[in-house]
Coordinates of C-alpha atoms and ligand atoms in Angstrom, one line a residue:
M1 CA 0.0 0.0 0.0
L2 CA 1.2 3.5 -0.8
S3 CA 1.7 5.5 2.4
W4 CA 3.8 8.4 3.7
D5 CA 6.7 8.1 6.2
G6 CA 7.4 10.4 9.1
E7 CA 9.2 12.9 6.8
G8 CA 6.2 13.1 4.4
R9 CA 7.9 10.9 1.7
P10 CA 5.5 8.7 -0.3
C11 CA 6.6 5.0 0.0
G12 CA 5.5 1.5 0.1
Y13 CA 6.2 -2.1 -0.9
L14 CA 6.0 -3.1 -4.6
E15 CA 7.3 -5.9 -6.7
Y16 CA 10.1 -5.1 -9.2
E17 CA 11.1 -7.1 -12.3
E18 CA 14.9 -7.3 -12.0
K19 CA 15.5 -8.2 -15.6
E20 CA 13.1 -6.7 -18.2
N21 CA 10.6 -9.2 -19.5
S22 CA 12.0 -12.1 -17.4
G23 CA 8.8 -12.4 -15.5
H24 CA 10.7 -12.6 -12.3
F25 CA 9.6 -10.0 -9.7
V26 CA 11.1 -9.4 -6.3
E27 CA 9.6 -7.5 -3.4
I28 CA 11.2 -4.1 -2.9
F29 CA 10.5 -1.0 -0.8
V30 CA 10.1 2.1 -2.9
R31 CA 10.4 5.7 -1.6
L32 CA 10.1 9.0 -3.4
E33 CA 12.9 11.0 -1.9
K34 CA 12.8 14.8 -1.3
D35 CA 15.5 15.4 -3.9
K36 CA 13.3 14.2 -6.8
K37 CA 14.7 10.7 -6.8
L38 CA 12.8 7.4 -6.7
A39 CA 14.8 5.0 -4.6
Y40 CA 14.2 1.4 -4.2
Y41 CA 15.5 -0.9 -1.4
T42 CA 15.4 -4.5 -0.4
E43 CA 13.4 -3.5 2.6
D44 CA 12.1 -0.4 4.5
P45 CA 15.4 1.5 5.2
K46 CA 13.9 2.9 8.4
K47 CA 14.3 -0.6 9.8
S48 CA 17.9 -1.0 8.9
H49 CA 20.4 1.5 7.4
I50 CA 20.8 0.2 3.9
N51 CA 21.8 1.6 0.5
P52 CA 19.2 1.6 -2.2
L53 CA 19.3 -1.1 -4.8
G54 CA 18.6 1.5 -7.4
V55 CA 17.8 5.2 -7.9
I56 CA 15.8 6.8 -10.7
P57 CA 15.9 10.6 -11.0
T58 CA 12.3 11.6 -11.6
Q59 CA 13.2 14.4 -14.1
Y60 CA 14.4 11.6 -16.5
I61 CA 11.1 9.7 -16.4
S62 CA 9.5 10.1 -19.7
Q63 CA 6.4 8.0 -19.1
V64 CA 4.6 6.0 -16.4
N65 CA 1.9 3.8 -17.7
D66 CA -0.3 0.8 -17.0
V67 CA 0.9 -2.3 -18.9
S68 CA -1.5 -4.9 -17.6
K69 CA -3.0 -5.3 -21.1
Q70 CA 0.4 -6.0 -22.6
R71 CA 1.4 -8.3 -19.8
P72 CA -1.9 -10.0 -18.8
K73 CA 0.0 -12.5 -16.6
F74 CA 0.9 -9.7 -14.3
P75 CA -2.1 -7.7 -13.1
Y76 CA -1.6 -4.2 -11.7
C77 CA 1.7 -3.9 -13.5
F78 CA 3.0 -0.5 -14.5
A79 CA 6.1 0.6 -16.4
V80 CA 8.3 3.6 -15.6
T81 CA 10.3 4.6 -18.7
V82 CA 13.6 6.3 -18.1
A83 CA 16.0 7.2 -21.0
G84 CA 14.3 4.5 -23.1
K85 CA 14.6 1.8 -20.5
R86 CA 11.4 0.4 -19.0
H87 CA 11.3 -0.5 -15.3
F88 CA 8.4 -2.8 -14.4
F89 CA 6.7 -2.6 -11.1
K90 CA 3.7 -4.6 -9.8
S91 CA 1.3 -3.5 -7.1
Q92 CA -1.3 -5.4 -5.1
S93 CA -4.5 -3.7 -6.4
K94 CA -5.8 -1.5 -9.1
E95 CA -6.2 1.4 -6.7
E96 CA -2.6 1.1 -5.5
E97 CA -1.4 1.0 -9.1
E98 CA -3.3 4.1 -10.0
E99 CA -1.9 6.0 -6.9
W100 CA 1.7 5.1 -7.9
I101 CA 1.1 6.1 -11.6
K102 CA -0.3 9.4 -10.6
L103 CA 2.4 10.1 -8.0
L104 CA 5.2 9.3 -10.4
T105 CA 3.6 11.1 -13.4
D106 CA 3.3 14.3 -11.2
A107 CA 6.8 13.9 -9.9
S108 CA 8.3 13.6 -13.4
K109 CA 6.8 16.8 -14.6
I110 CA 9.3 19.5 -15.2
T111 CA 8.0 22.7 -13.5
V112 CA 9.7 25.9 -14.3
P113 CA 10.9 27.6 -11.1
K114 CA 9.6 31.0 -10.2
S115 CA 13.0 32.6 -10.0
A116 CA 13.5 35.1 -12.8
T117 CA 17.3 34.5 -12.9
F118 CA 17.2 30.8 -13.4
D119 CA 18.3 29.6 -16.8
E120 CA 16.3 26.4 -16.9
A121 CA 18.2 24.9 -19.8
R122 CA 21.5 24.8 -18.1
G123 CA 20.7 25.3 -14.5
R124 CA 22.8 28.4 -14.2
S125 CA 22.0 32.1 -13.6
F126 CA 21.7 34.7 -16.3
S127 CA 24.8 36.5 -14.9
D128 CA 27.0 33.7 -16.3
S129 CA 24.9 32.8 -19.3
Q130 CA 25.6 34.0 -22.8
A131 CA 23.4 34.5 -25.8
Y132 CA 24.5 33.0 -29.1
K133 CA 23.4 33.4 -32.7
T134 CA 23.4 30.2 -34.8
E135 CA 24.3 30.4 -38.4
I136 CA 25.0 27.7 -41.0
V137 CA 28.5 28.4 -42.4
G138 CA 29.8 26.0 -45.1
G139 CA 27.1 23.5 -44.2
A140 CA 28.1 23.4 -40.6
I141 CA 26.3 25.0 -37.6
Q142 CA 28.3 27.9 -36.3
K143 CA 27.5 29.6 -33.0
T144 CA 28.8 33.1 -32.2
V145 CA 28.6 34.5 -28.7
M146 CA 26.6 37.7 -28.7
S147 CA 27.7 40.5 -26.3
E148 CA 25.3 42.7 -24.4
D149 CA 25.9 45.4 -27.0
D150 CA 25.1 42.9 -29.8
L151 CA 21.8 42.1 -28.0
S152 CA 20.8 45.7 -27.7
S153 CA 21.9 46.8 -31.1
T154 CA 21.2 43.9 -33.5
S155 CA 18.5 41.3 -33.9
S156 CA 19.0 37.8 -35.2
D157 CA 15.4 37.7 -36.4
E158 CA 14.5 37.8 -40.1
D159 CA 11.0 39.0 -39.1
D160 CA 12.4 42.0 -37.3
K161 CA 12.8 44.4 -40.3
N162 CA 11.2 47.4 -38.5
F163 CA 12.4 47.6 -35.0
H164 CA 9.9 49.5 -32.9
Q165 CA 8.4 49.2 -29.5
K166 CA 4.7 49.8 -28.8
E167 CA 3.0 49.7 -25.5
S168 CA 3.1 46.2 -24.0
I169 CA -0.2 44.4 -23.7
H170 CA 1.2 41.4 -21.8
Q171 CA 4.7 40.4 -20.7
G172 CA 6.5 38.0 -18.5
Y173 CA 9.1 35.2 -18.3
C174 CA 8.6 32.0 -20.1
V175 CA 10.8 29.1 -21.2
K176 CA 11.1 28.5 -25.0
Q177 CA 12.6 25.9 -27.2
G178 CA 15.2 26.7 -29.8
G179 CA 14.4 26.3 -33.5
V180 CA 17.2 24.1 -34.8
V181 CA 19.0 23.3 -31.6
K182 CA 16.1 22.1 -29.4
N183 CA 17.3 23.4 -26.1
W184 CA 15.2 25.5 -23.7
K185 CA 15.9 29.0 -22.6
R186 CA 14.2 31.3 -20.2
R187 CA 13.3 34.5 -22.0
F188 CA 11.2 37.6 -21.3
F189 CA 8.3 37.8 -23.6
V190 CA 6.5 41.0 -24.5
L191 CA 3.3 41.2 -26.6
D192 CA 2.1 44.4 -28.2
E193 CA -0.6 45.0 -30.7
D194 CA 1.8 44.3 -33.6
R195 CA 4.4 41.9 -32.4
I196 CA 5.3 39.2 -29.9
S197 CA 9.0 39.5 -29.0
Y198 CA 11.4 37.9 -26.6
Y199 CA 14.4 39.4 -24.8
K200 CA 17.1 38.2 -22.6
N201 CA 15.5 39.7 -19.5
E202 CA 13.0 42.1 -18.2
K203 CA 15.1 45.2 -19.0
W204 CA 13.8 45.1 -22.6
Q205 CA 12.7 48.7 -23.1
G206 CA 14.9 50.4 -25.7
K207 CA 16.6 47.2 -26.6
R208 CA 16.3 45.1 -29.7
P209 CA 14.6 41.8 -29.1
I210 CA 16.3 38.4 -29.6
K211 CA 13.4 37.6 -31.8
S212 CA 10.3 39.4 -32.8
I213 CA 7.3 37.9 -34.6
D214 CA 4.8 39.9 -36.6
I215 CA 1.4 39.2 -35.1
L216 CA 0.0 38.8 -38.6
N217 CA 2.3 35.8 -39.0
V218 CA 0.8 34.1 -36.0
K219 CA -1.8 31.5 -36.8
E220 CA -2.8 30.6 -33.3
A221 CA -1.6 29.8 -29.7
K222 CA -2.9 26.6 -28.2
Q223 CA -2.1 24.3 -25.2
T224 CA 0.0 21.3 -26.2
E225 CA 1.0 18.0 -24.7
R226 CA 3.8 17.6 -27.3
Y227 CA 6.4 17.4 -24.5
K228 CA 4.7 15.4 -21.8
D229 CA 7.4 16.1 -19.3
R230 CA 6.7 19.8 -19.5
D231 CA 3.7 21.3 -17.9
N232 CA 2.0 24.6 -18.7
L233 CA 3.2 24.3 -22.3
F234 CA 1.7 26.0 -25.3
E235 CA 2.4 26.2 -29.0
L236 CA 2.7 29.5 -30.8
V237 CA 2.0 28.5 -34.4
T238 CA 3.4 30.9 -37.0
R239 CA 3.7 30.6 -40.8
N240 CA 7.3 29.4 -40.6
R241 CA 7.7 27.7 -37.3
T242 CA 5.9 26.4 -34.2
F243 CA 7.4 27.8 -31.0
Y244 CA 7.0 25.8 -27.8
V245 CA 6.6 28.0 -24.8
Q246 CA 6.4 26.8 -21.2
C247 CA 4.9 29.1 -18.5
D248 CA 5.5 29.1 -14.8
T249 CA 1.9 28.4 -14.0
C250 CA -1.2 27.1 -15.6
E251 CA -2.9 30.5 -15.2
D252 CA 0.0 32.2 -17.0
M253 CA -0.3 29.7 -19.8
Y254 CA -4.1 30.3 -20.2
S255 CA -3.6 34.1 -20.1
W256 CA -0.9 34.0 -22.8
I257 CA -3.0 31.8 -25.0
A258 CA -6.1 34.0 -24.6
I259 CA -4.4 37.3 -25.1
I260 CA -2.3 36.2 -28.1
N261 CA -5.3 34.8 -29.9
K262 CA -7.3 37.9 -29.1
T263 CA -4.5 40.2 -30.3
V264 CA -4.2 38.2 -33.5
S265 CA -7.9 38.3 -34.3
S266 CA -8.2 42.1 -33.5
K267 CA -5.2 42.8 -35.7
H268 CA -6.8 40.9 -38.6
Q269 CA -10.0 42.7 -38.1
K270 CA -8.3 46.0 -38.1
K271 CA -6.4 45.1 -41.2
S272 CA -9.5 44.0 -43.1
R273 CA -11.4 47.2 -42.0
S274 CA -8.6 49.4 -43.3
S275 CA -8.3 47.6 -46.6
S276 CA -12.0 47.8 -47.2
Q277 CA -12.0 51.6 -46.7
Ligands
LIG1 C1 20.1 28.4 -29.2 O1 20.8 27.5 -28.5 C2 19.1 29.1 -28.4 O2 18.2 28.1 -27.9 C3 18.3 30.1 -29.2 O3 17.3 30.7 -28.4 C4 17.7 29.5 -30.4 O4 17.2 30.5 -31.2 C5 18.7 28.8 -31.2 O5 17.9 28.1 -32.2 C6 19.5 27.7 -30.4 O6 20.5 27.2 -31.2 P1 22.3 27.8 -28.0 O7 22.1 29.0 -27.0 O8 22.8 26.6 -27.3 O9 23.1 28.2 -29.2 P2 17.3 32.2 -28.0 O10 17.3 32.9 -29.3 O11 16.1 32.4 -27.1 O12 18.6 32.4 -27.3 P3 15.6 30.8 -31.4 O13 15.4 30.8 -32.9 O14 14.8 29.8 -30.7 O15 15.4 32.2 -30.8 P4 18.5 27.9 -33.6 O16 17.2 27.7 -34.5 O17 19.2 29.1 -34.0 O18 19.3 26.7 -33.5

């Protein structure tokens, strides 16, 4: 049964298949540690001081799912997929299995921390992070470090032909995925009636954005589950690219989606009104 120990850590006995698909399960004691690790032991470590048999960092879990249909011989069996390897666990009842699946699915979600200075992609602060521009030179990807001056005086965006700043309608930190290199960077997003832009940080006024997208090129913003390990994620679909943007909270995500879509439709209406005059 899933229970909580004196320090509030979810734990309990499960059975674990030592060798994938061997059908040989052994009893283990599983505990979700405070430092986001799932540790499993031969017995409850409270009873004797023992080292874990294995440890799974929850941020590397890509999926937790019921596999009782695929493995009918083993009811209440679920798989935890970590870096392509499946770990099979067996519980005593359907209820217990569902509790574990929910617990581990929630624990594996990557939640963007509130701190404005945290560069989620590399786990380092902005003070020692650098911005790069990526170019294809002679068929190879070449990255050039951009200085603060570069960032304030030039833009790497092909959309950004007419640098201008209008009054911000909505702004805030989000984490976005790169276009070619699929890493994730925390950026300060600013929406105005014409463009959605992102900057290195919140000191954006008077600076050129890293990238700026004409709002007329935006097709829609919508919630996505494309990256299941990232919560509060939405897609910003433009003519040329789909941007994946992760917000700190669910409320932030819904407000970005609503306000972007509203801005896009009012811009189109404005445009069609002026062309019909
Ligand atoms: C970069 O990775 C950053 O993620 C860029 O994001 C991103 O540009 C680049 O995408 C990607 O290569 P490195 O910092 O490791 O070089 P940001 O501009 O927010 O710094 P995008 O187009 O997402 O802005 P590509 O497409 O240039 O590879």
